[in-house]
XYZ file of C-alpha atoms in Angstrom:
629
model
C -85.117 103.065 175.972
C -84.582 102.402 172.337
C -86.833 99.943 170.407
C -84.283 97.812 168.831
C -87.004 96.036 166.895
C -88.328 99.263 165.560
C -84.844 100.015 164.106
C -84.049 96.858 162.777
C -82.503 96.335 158.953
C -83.023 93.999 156.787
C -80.354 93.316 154.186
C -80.099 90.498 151.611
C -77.223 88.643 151.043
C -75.130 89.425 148.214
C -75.320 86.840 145.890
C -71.987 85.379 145.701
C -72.095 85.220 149.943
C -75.856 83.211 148.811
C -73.849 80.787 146.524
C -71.341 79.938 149.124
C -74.175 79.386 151.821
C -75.676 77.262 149.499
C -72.327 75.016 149.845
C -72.326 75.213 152.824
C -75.852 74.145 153.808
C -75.700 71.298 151.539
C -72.273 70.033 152.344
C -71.602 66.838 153.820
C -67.926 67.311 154.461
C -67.220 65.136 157.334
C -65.054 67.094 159.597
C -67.636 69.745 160.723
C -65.592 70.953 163.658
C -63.725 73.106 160.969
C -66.122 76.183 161.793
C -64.654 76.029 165.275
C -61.281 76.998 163.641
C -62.429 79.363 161.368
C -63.660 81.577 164.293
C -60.919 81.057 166.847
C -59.277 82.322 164.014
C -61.089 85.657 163.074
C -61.166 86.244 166.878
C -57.106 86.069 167.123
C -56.784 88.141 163.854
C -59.151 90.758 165.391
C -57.293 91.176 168.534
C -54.088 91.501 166.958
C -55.445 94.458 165.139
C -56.610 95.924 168.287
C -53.017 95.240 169.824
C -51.852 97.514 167.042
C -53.664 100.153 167.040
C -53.547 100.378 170.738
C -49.727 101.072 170.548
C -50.378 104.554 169.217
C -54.204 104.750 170.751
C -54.117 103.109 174.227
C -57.431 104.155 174.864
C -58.709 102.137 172.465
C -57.612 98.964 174.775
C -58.446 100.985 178.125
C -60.227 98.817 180.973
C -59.441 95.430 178.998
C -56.296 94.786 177.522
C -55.763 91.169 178.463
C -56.822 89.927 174.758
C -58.349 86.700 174.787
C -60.926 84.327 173.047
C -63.984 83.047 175.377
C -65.746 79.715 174.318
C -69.096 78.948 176.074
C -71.526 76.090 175.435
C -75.182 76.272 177.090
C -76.486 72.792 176.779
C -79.861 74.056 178.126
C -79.996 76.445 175.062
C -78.632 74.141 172.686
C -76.403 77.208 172.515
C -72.383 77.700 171.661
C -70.373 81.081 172.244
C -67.650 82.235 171.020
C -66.566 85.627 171.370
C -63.104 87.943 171.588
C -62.200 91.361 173.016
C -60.276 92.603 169.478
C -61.331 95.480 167.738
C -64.990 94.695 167.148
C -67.681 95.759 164.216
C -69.652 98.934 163.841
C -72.897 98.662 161.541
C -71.488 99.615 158.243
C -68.329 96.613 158.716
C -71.127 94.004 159.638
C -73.096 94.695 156.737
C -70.198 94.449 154.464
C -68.027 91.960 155.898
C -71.190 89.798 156.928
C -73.113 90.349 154.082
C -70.898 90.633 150.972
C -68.035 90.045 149.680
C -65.671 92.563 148.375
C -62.665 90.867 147.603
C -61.180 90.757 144.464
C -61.642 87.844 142.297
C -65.054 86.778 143.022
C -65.958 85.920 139.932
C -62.818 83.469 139.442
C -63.813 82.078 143.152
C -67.109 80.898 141.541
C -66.333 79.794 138.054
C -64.482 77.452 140.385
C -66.621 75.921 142.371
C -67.837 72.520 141.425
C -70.093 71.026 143.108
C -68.181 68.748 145.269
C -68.581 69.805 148.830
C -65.185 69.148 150.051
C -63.579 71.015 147.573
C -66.002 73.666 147.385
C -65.176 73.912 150.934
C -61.444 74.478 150.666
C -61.954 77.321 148.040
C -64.271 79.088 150.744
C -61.224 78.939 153.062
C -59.015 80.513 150.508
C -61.200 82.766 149.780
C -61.025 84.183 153.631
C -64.872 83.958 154.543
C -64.221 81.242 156.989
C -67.050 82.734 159.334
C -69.462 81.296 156.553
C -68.584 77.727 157.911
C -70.857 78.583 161.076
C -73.764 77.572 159.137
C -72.510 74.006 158.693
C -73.725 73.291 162.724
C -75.883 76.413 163.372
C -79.694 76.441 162.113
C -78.783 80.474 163.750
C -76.168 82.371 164.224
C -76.308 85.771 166.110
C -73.177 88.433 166.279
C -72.779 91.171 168.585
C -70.134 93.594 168.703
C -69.183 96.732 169.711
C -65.965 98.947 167.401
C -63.529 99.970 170.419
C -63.623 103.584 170.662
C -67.543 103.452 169.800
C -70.013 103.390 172.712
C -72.657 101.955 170.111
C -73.204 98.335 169.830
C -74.711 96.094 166.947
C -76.500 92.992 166.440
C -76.415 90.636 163.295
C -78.673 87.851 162.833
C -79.137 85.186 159.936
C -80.219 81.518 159.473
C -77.997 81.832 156.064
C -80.694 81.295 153.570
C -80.985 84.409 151.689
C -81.311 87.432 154.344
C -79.969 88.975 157.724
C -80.773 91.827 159.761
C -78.973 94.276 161.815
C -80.041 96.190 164.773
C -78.460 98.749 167.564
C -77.886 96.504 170.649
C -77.432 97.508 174.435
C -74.971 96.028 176.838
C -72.544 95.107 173.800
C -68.613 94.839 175.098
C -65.926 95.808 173.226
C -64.932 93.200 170.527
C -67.450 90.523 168.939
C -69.581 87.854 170.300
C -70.552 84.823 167.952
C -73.645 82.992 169.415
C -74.837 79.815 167.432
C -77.991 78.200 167.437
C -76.785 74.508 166.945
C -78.857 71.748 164.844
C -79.576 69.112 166.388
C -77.080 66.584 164.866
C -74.210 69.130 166.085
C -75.157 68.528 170.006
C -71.474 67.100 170.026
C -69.608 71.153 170.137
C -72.055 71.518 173.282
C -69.675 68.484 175.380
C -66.380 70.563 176.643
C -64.632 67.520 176.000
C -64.679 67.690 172.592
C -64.335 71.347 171.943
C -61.199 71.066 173.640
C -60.091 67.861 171.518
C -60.946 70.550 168.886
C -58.928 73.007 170.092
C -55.896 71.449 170.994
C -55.956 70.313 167.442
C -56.523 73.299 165.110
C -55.882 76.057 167.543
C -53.269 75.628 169.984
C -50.909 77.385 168.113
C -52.827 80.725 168.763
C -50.744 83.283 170.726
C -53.120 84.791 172.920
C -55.502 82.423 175.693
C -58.196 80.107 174.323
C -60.544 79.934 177.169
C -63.464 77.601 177.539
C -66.488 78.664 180.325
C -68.651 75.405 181.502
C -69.693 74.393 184.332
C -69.082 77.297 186.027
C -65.128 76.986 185.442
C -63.233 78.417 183.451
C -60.319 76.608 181.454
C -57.489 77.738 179.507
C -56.825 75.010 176.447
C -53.984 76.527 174.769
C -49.977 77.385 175.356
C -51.104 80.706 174.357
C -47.347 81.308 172.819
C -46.417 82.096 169.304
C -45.574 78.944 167.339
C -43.156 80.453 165.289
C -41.041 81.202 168.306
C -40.672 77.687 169.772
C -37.721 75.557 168.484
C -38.265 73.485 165.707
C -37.583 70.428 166.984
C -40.595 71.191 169.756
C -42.907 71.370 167.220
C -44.964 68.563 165.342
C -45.710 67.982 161.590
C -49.392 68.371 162.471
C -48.998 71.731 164.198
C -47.281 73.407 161.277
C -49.872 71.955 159.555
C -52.893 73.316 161.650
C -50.680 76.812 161.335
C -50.870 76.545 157.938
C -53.907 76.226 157.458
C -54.934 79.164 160.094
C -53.190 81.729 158.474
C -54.540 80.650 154.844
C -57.579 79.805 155.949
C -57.406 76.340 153.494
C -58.072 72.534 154.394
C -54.523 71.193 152.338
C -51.529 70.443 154.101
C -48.213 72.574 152.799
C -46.215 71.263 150.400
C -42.839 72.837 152.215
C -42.653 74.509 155.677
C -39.514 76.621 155.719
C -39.099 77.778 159.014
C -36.110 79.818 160.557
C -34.017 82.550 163.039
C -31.824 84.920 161.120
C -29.278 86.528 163.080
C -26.870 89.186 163.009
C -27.192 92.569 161.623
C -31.024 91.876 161.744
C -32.432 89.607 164.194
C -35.888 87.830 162.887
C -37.570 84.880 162.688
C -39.903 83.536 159.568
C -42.380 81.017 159.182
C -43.469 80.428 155.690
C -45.527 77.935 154.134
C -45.556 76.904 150.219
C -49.255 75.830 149.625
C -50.878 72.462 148.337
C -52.798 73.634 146.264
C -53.080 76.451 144.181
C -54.803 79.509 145.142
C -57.847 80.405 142.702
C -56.878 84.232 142.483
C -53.404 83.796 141.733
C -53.145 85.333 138.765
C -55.762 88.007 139.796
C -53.816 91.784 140.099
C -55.652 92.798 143.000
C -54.645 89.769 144.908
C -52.305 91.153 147.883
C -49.525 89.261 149.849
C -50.298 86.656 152.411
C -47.721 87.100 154.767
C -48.286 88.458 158.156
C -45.563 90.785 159.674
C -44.743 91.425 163.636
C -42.199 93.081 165.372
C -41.672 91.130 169.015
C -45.050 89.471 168.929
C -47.005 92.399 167.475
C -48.862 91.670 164.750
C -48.519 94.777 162.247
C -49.873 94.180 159.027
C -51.306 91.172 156.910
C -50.640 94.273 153.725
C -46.970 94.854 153.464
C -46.044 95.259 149.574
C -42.510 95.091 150.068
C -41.732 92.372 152.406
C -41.807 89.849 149.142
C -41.711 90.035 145.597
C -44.193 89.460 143.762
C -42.962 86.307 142.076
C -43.604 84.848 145.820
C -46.655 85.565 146.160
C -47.725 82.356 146.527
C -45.703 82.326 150.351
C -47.588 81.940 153.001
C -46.984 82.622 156.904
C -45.429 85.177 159.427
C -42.402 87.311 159.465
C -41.726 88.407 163.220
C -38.581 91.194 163.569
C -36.543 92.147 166.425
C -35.574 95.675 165.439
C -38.294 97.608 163.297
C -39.891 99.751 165.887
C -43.680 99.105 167.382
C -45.264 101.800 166.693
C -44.152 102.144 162.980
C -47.106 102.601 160.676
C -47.805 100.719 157.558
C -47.276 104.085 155.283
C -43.689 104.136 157.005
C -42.574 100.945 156.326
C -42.824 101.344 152.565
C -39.148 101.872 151.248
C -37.659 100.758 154.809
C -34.342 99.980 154.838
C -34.411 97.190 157.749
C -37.575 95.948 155.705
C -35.580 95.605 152.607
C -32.857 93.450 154.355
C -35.517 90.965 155.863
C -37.242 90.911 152.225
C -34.061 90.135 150.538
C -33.672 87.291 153.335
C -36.546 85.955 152.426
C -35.874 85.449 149.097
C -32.644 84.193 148.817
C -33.796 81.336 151.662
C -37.334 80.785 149.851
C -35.656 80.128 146.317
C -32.686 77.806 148.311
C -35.245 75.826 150.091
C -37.349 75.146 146.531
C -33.565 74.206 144.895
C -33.643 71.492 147.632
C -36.435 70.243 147.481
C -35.960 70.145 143.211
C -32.733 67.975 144.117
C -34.383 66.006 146.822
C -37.719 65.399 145.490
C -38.430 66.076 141.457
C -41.453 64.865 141.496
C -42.634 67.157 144.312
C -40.996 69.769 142.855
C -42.687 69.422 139.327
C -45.707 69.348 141.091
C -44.918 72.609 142.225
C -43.738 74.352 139.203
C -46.718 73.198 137.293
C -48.797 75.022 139.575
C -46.388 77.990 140.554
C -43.934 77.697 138.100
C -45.658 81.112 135.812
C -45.297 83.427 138.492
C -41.696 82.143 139.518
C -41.429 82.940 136.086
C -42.086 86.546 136.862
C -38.909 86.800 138.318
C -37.046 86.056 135.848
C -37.586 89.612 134.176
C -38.485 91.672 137.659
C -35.267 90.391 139.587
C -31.914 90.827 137.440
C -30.435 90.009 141.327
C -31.605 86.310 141.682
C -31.614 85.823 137.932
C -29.293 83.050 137.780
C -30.911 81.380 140.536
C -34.462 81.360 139.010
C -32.873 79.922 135.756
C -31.922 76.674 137.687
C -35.013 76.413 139.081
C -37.548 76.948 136.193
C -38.823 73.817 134.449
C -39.692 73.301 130.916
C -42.092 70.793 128.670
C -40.179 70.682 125.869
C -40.770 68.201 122.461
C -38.202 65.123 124.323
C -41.146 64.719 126.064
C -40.282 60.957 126.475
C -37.018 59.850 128.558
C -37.879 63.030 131.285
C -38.539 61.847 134.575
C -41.606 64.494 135.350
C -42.033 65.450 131.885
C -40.289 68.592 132.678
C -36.517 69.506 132.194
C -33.889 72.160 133.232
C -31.840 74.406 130.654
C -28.853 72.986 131.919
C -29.746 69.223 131.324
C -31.612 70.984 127.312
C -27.570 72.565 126.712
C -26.297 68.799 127.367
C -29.005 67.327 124.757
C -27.804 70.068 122.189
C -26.832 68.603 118.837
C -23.727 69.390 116.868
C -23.665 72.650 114.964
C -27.086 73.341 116.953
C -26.177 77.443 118.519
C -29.142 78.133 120.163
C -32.045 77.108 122.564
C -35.071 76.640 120.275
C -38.669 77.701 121.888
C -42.109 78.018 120.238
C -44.569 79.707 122.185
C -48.047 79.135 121.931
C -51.872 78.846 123.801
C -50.986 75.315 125.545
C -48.139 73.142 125.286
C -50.172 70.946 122.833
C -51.139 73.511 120.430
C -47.157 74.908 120.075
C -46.133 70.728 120.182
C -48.346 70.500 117.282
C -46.896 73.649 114.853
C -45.736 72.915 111.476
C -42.899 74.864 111.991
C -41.197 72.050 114.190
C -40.903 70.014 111.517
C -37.791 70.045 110.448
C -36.365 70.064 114.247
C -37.815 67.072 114.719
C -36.636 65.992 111.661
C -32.983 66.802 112.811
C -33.843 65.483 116.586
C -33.521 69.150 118.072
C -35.506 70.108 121.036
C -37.096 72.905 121.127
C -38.972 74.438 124.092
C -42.651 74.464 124.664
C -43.596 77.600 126.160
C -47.415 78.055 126.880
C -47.578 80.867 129.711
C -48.166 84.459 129.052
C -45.011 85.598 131.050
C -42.942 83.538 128.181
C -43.103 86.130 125.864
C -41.577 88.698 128.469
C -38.820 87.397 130.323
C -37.424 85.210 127.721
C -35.918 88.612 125.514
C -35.295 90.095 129.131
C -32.791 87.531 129.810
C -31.862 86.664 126.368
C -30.180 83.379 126.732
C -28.782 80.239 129.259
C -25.000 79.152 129.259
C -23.300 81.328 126.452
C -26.678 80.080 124.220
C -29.097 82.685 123.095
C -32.600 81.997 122.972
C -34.240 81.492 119.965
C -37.908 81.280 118.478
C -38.487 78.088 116.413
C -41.036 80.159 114.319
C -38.699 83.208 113.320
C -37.689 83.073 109.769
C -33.465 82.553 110.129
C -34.052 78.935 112.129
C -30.437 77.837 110.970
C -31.346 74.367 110.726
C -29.049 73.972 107.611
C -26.101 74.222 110.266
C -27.619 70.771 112.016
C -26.856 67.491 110.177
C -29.685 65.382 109.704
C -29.931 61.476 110.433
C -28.661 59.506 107.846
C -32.571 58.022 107.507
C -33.318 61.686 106.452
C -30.020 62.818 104.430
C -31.451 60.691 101.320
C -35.023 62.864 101.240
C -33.752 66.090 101.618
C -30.946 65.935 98.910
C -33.668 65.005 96.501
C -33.617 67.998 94.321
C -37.119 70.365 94.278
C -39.966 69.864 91.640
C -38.917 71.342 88.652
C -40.391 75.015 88.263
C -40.232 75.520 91.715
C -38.438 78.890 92.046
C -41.015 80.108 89.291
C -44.026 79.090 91.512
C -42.369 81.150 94.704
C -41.991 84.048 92.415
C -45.847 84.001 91.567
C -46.666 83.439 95.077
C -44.839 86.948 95.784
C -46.237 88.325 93.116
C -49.970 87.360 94.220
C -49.733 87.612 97.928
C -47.319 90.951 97.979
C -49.805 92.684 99.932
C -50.379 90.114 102.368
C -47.224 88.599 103.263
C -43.815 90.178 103.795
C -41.920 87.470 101.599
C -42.510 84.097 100.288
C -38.882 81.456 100.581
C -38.011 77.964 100.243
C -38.535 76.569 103.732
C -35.660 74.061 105.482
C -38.012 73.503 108.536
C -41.201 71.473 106.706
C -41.357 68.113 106.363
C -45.017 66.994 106.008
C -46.642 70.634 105.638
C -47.015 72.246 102.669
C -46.714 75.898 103.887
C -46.175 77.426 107.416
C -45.874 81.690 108.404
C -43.090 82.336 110.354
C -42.124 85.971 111.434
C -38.757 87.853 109.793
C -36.090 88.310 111.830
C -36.856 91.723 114.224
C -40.396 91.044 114.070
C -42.407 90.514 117.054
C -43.396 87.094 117.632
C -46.743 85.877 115.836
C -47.961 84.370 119.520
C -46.933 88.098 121.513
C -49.057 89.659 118.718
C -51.612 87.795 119.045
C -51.634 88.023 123.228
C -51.429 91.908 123.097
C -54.009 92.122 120.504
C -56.429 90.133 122.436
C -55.883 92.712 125.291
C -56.331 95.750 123.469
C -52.564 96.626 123.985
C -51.872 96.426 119.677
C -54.356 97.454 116.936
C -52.392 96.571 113.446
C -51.463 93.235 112.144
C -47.536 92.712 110.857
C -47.132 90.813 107.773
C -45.537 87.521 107.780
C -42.874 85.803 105.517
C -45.126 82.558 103.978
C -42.579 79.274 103.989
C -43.314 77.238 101.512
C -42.015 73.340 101.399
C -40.645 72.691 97.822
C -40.743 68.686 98.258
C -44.416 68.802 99.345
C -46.692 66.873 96.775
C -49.217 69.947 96.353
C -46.342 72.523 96.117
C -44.714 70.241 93.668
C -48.142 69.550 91.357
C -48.739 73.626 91.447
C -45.011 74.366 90.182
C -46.016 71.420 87.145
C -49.410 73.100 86.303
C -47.812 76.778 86.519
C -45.805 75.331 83.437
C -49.166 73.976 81.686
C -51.300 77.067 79.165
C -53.459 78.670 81.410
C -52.041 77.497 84.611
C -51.261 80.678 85.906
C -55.093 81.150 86.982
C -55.453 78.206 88.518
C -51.904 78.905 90.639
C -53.086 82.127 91.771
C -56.392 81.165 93.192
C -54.230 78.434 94.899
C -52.065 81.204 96.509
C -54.730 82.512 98.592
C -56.025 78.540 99.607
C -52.485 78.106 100.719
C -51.949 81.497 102.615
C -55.429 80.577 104.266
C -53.984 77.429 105.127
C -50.839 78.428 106.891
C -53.031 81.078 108.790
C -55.748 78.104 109.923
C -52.945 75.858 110.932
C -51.007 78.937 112.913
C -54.683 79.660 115.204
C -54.185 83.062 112.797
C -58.114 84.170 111.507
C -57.909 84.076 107.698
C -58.050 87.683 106.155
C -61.553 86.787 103.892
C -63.803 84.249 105.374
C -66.278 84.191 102.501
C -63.150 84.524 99.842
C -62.080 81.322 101.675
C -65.326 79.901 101.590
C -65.386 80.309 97.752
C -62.129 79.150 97.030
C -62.532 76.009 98.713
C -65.821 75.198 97.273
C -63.975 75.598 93.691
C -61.215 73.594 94.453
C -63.535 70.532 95.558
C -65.295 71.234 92.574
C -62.384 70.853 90.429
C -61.496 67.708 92.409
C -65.008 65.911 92.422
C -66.623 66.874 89.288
């Protein structure tokens, strides 16, 4: 016989699995019975795999098909069980999927963990390493498991602080086996009453028998039938909850559960959840869909592509179909025809389910968008097809901040707001809503009371020349050079001001400005958009967007720099006291080391790096020379 201490690993824990241990350890999150979930959980998913792959590879399944998940307490050993007859571990998977973590999005897992143990808790749950949580009642935790289709077993064994070892094992069955060494203060998961309390709880929704061993008996605590097949009115808030949360793997409750048959020419039934809270790898490209397809009860694949866009990614749940066949394999279903009928299902019921809940509940629903609404925004350029019906649901900041119920408002209620002689919808785009709410360029919009979108997403730049414009009205950037504000009458407060006539030698000033800054600008005009700034850039007509530039440039997608038009505003006090000294013997010195302050200026204000830091640096300290000494 085999010395399994003699061939016994060590391994230490990678150490973003060490951080999250850490949490765990030290958390005092108050409903502890969580772990109980977590592994019921794992136990399902891994007999549904082994369902699958026995459809083409019975063998696999020989001698024990009857999937199940066994839970044993042993009082005497201060000892809890829980193990499953799925498709078990071999050495390699228990090193990695005990031992590290090779998801995407690590790194934007931990940059979000704070400190706070619940909440640190919940992002281990999104994060899928629910198996983790054992630690939170076990001082030890020992695996076993055996690959079906191996004959070799393994054991794993940790007390989570920094190390774990794996060794061959004899007398392993098929599947996994989770034994835990329970603390003292968890001696409650060794009374069968409360394990089943637990159960009934967070699993009963699980569709295969949750059995519990004690005393000799043996009990079944669950309806063992799949949730999402039951009639709606049959099933509670709290158990779509608990389903929720077992196929995310969070703590949150959903923020919509949108549950139904379709019927006809395709016969299936879907169960999807919209989340609480936002996932931390959203916006990660690796991160896959989290929707779990059958066919009759079978679970397939938790890694179909195509069964949603990828503007829902955020969807969570089960899709369950009559008609694609059992056996089909996950290469196969790519480009499916039946699959692209149930996918376009989904959407058009996921995107009429958030309208009503907009209608019914805006203040829900802004919740939503401001933590969903940039990938909905995907859509808008991905799916000409349900175009129209993202436009009514996207949400906007805009500068009529005031007066908006959530703060947020639709293009159709912005066309209603539109003033007279106003042809487009204005948008400035920028790095938050705050930084484009605060750009110069706006002034004279304001001025006229126009709103103008505040667009702060990275997807803004895309989809709004994709679709081009809302209601007849084109889209428009508030910083391109042809703003036709002149068309827009201003308030009679503001008619007086702006029909002042410019400081004398005005036109004479812009022509030294082009003169001076003709290699760094594209033009130099009169501006009809400031009000308190003395200069702004704005881009020409046909040039790409100063905010776009700067996005691509910052991912190494753009290497030059295009040159801007310089506005200048030609009632401004300093533009007005340059245009008198320009007329003044030697003034034309003086002007053209001003040209280069006031380019530097409009490039500080626009978050644009100025072209000569130390040239800056020198101008400046002569020009509060001049004004001091």
């Amino acid at each position: 016989m085999r010395d399994e201490a003699s061939t016994e690993e060590k391994h230490g824990f990678q150490a973003e699995v060490g951080r999250l241990l850490d949490i765990v350890a030290h958390s005092l999150y108050s409903e502890r019975s969580i772990f109980l979930r977590e592994l019921i959980s794992n136990a399902s998913d891994a007999c549904d795999r082994l369902r699958y792959l026995a459809l083409t590879s019975p063998e696999l399944a020989a001698g024990d098909s009857q999937f199940r998940v066994t839970i044993a307490p042993d009082a005497a050993a201060h000892s809890l069980t829980v193990a499953d007859n799925g498709i078990g571990m071999n050495r390699e998977e228990l090193v990695a999927n005990l031992g590290t973590i090779a998801r995407s999005g690590t790194s934007a897992f931990l940059a979000q963990a704070t400190g706070d143990a619940a909440k640190d808790l919940s992002l281990i749950g999104q994060f899928g390493v629910g198996f983790y949580a054992s630690f939170m009642v076990a001082e030890k935790v020992e695996v076993f498991s055996r690959r079906a289709g191996e004959a070799e077993g393994w054991r794993w064994v940790s007390d989570g602080k920094g190390e774990f070892t794996v060794s061959p094992a004899t007398e392993v069955e098929r599947g996994t086996r989770i034994l835990l060494h329970l603390r003292k203060d968890a001696e409650e998961f060794l009374d069968p009453l409360r394990l089943k309390t637990v159960v009934a709880r967070y699993s009963d929704h699980i569709a295969l028998p949750i059995l519990l061993k004690a005393g000799g008996k043996e009990e079944k605590l669950n309806e063992a039938a799949a949730l999402w097949m039951r009639p709606k009115s049959e099933i509670t808030e709290r158990q779509y909850a608990e389903f929720y949360r077992h196929v995310s793997h969070g703590l949150d409750q959903p923020r919509l559960t949108i549950h139904w048959k379709a019927e006809g020419k395709i016969d299936y039934t879907a169960l999807l959840f919209l989340p609480g809270s936002r996932p931390f790898d959203l916006f990660n490209p690796e991160r896959k869909h989290r929707l779990k397809l059958y066919v009759r009860r079978v679970f397939i694949t938790d890694d179909c592509a195509d069964i949603l866009p990828g503007y829902l990614r955020f969807l969570q749940g089960i899709v369950d179909s009559e008609d694609l066949p059992l056996n089909i394999s996950r290469e196969l279903l790519q480009h499916n025809p039946l699959l692209a009928k149930i996918r376009s299902g989904l959407v058009k019921r996921s995107l009429a389910e958030l309208a009503k809940l907009a209608e019914k509940d805006g203040e829900a629903y802004g919740s939503f968008w401001d933590d969903f609404g940039p990938v909905l925004k995907e859509g808008l350029y991905e799916d000409t097809e349900q175009r129209e019906a993202l436009l009514k649901l996207a949400r906007f900041r805009s500068t009529r901040a005031e007066g908006l119920t959530t703060g947020l408002t639709t293009l159709a209620d912005y066309v209603g707001r539109m003033k007279p002689g106003q042809e487009a919808i204005y948008y400035i785009t920028g790095e938050t809503v705050e930084a484009a709410a605060r750009s110069p360029q706006l002034e004279g919009f304001a001025a006229r009371g126009v709103e103008v979108l505040l667009l702060a997403d990275p997807v803004d730049e895309f989809w709004v020349p994709a679709v081009g414009g809302y209601d007849a009205k084109p889209f428009k950037s508030a910083t391109r050079g042809g703003a036709d504000l002149e068309k827009i009458a201003l308030p009679e407060d503001k008619k007086k001001a702006a029909e002042e006539p410019q400081a004398a030698g005005t036109d004479a000033l812009i022509a030294l400005l082009k003169l001076t800054l003709k290699d760094a600008v594209k033009d130099v005009r009169a501006s009809h958009r400031l009000e308190a700034s003395a200069v702004c850039l704005v881009a020409d007509e046909g040039d790409m967007d100063m905010h776009l530039e700067r996005l691509l440039k910052q991912h190494r997608q753009l290497d030059g720099k295009s040159k801007r038009v310089l506005e200048v505003n030609p009632r401004h006090p300093v533009i007005a006291c340059l245009a008198k000294r320009l007329s003044q013997n030697g003034g034309a010195d003086a002007v053209t080391e001003a040209a280069w302050l006031l380019l530097d200026q409009a490039c500080i204000v626009q978050g644009e790096p100025v072209s000569d830091t130390n040239a800056f640096a020198r101008r400046l300290d002569s020009a509060l020379l001049r004004a001091v000494g």
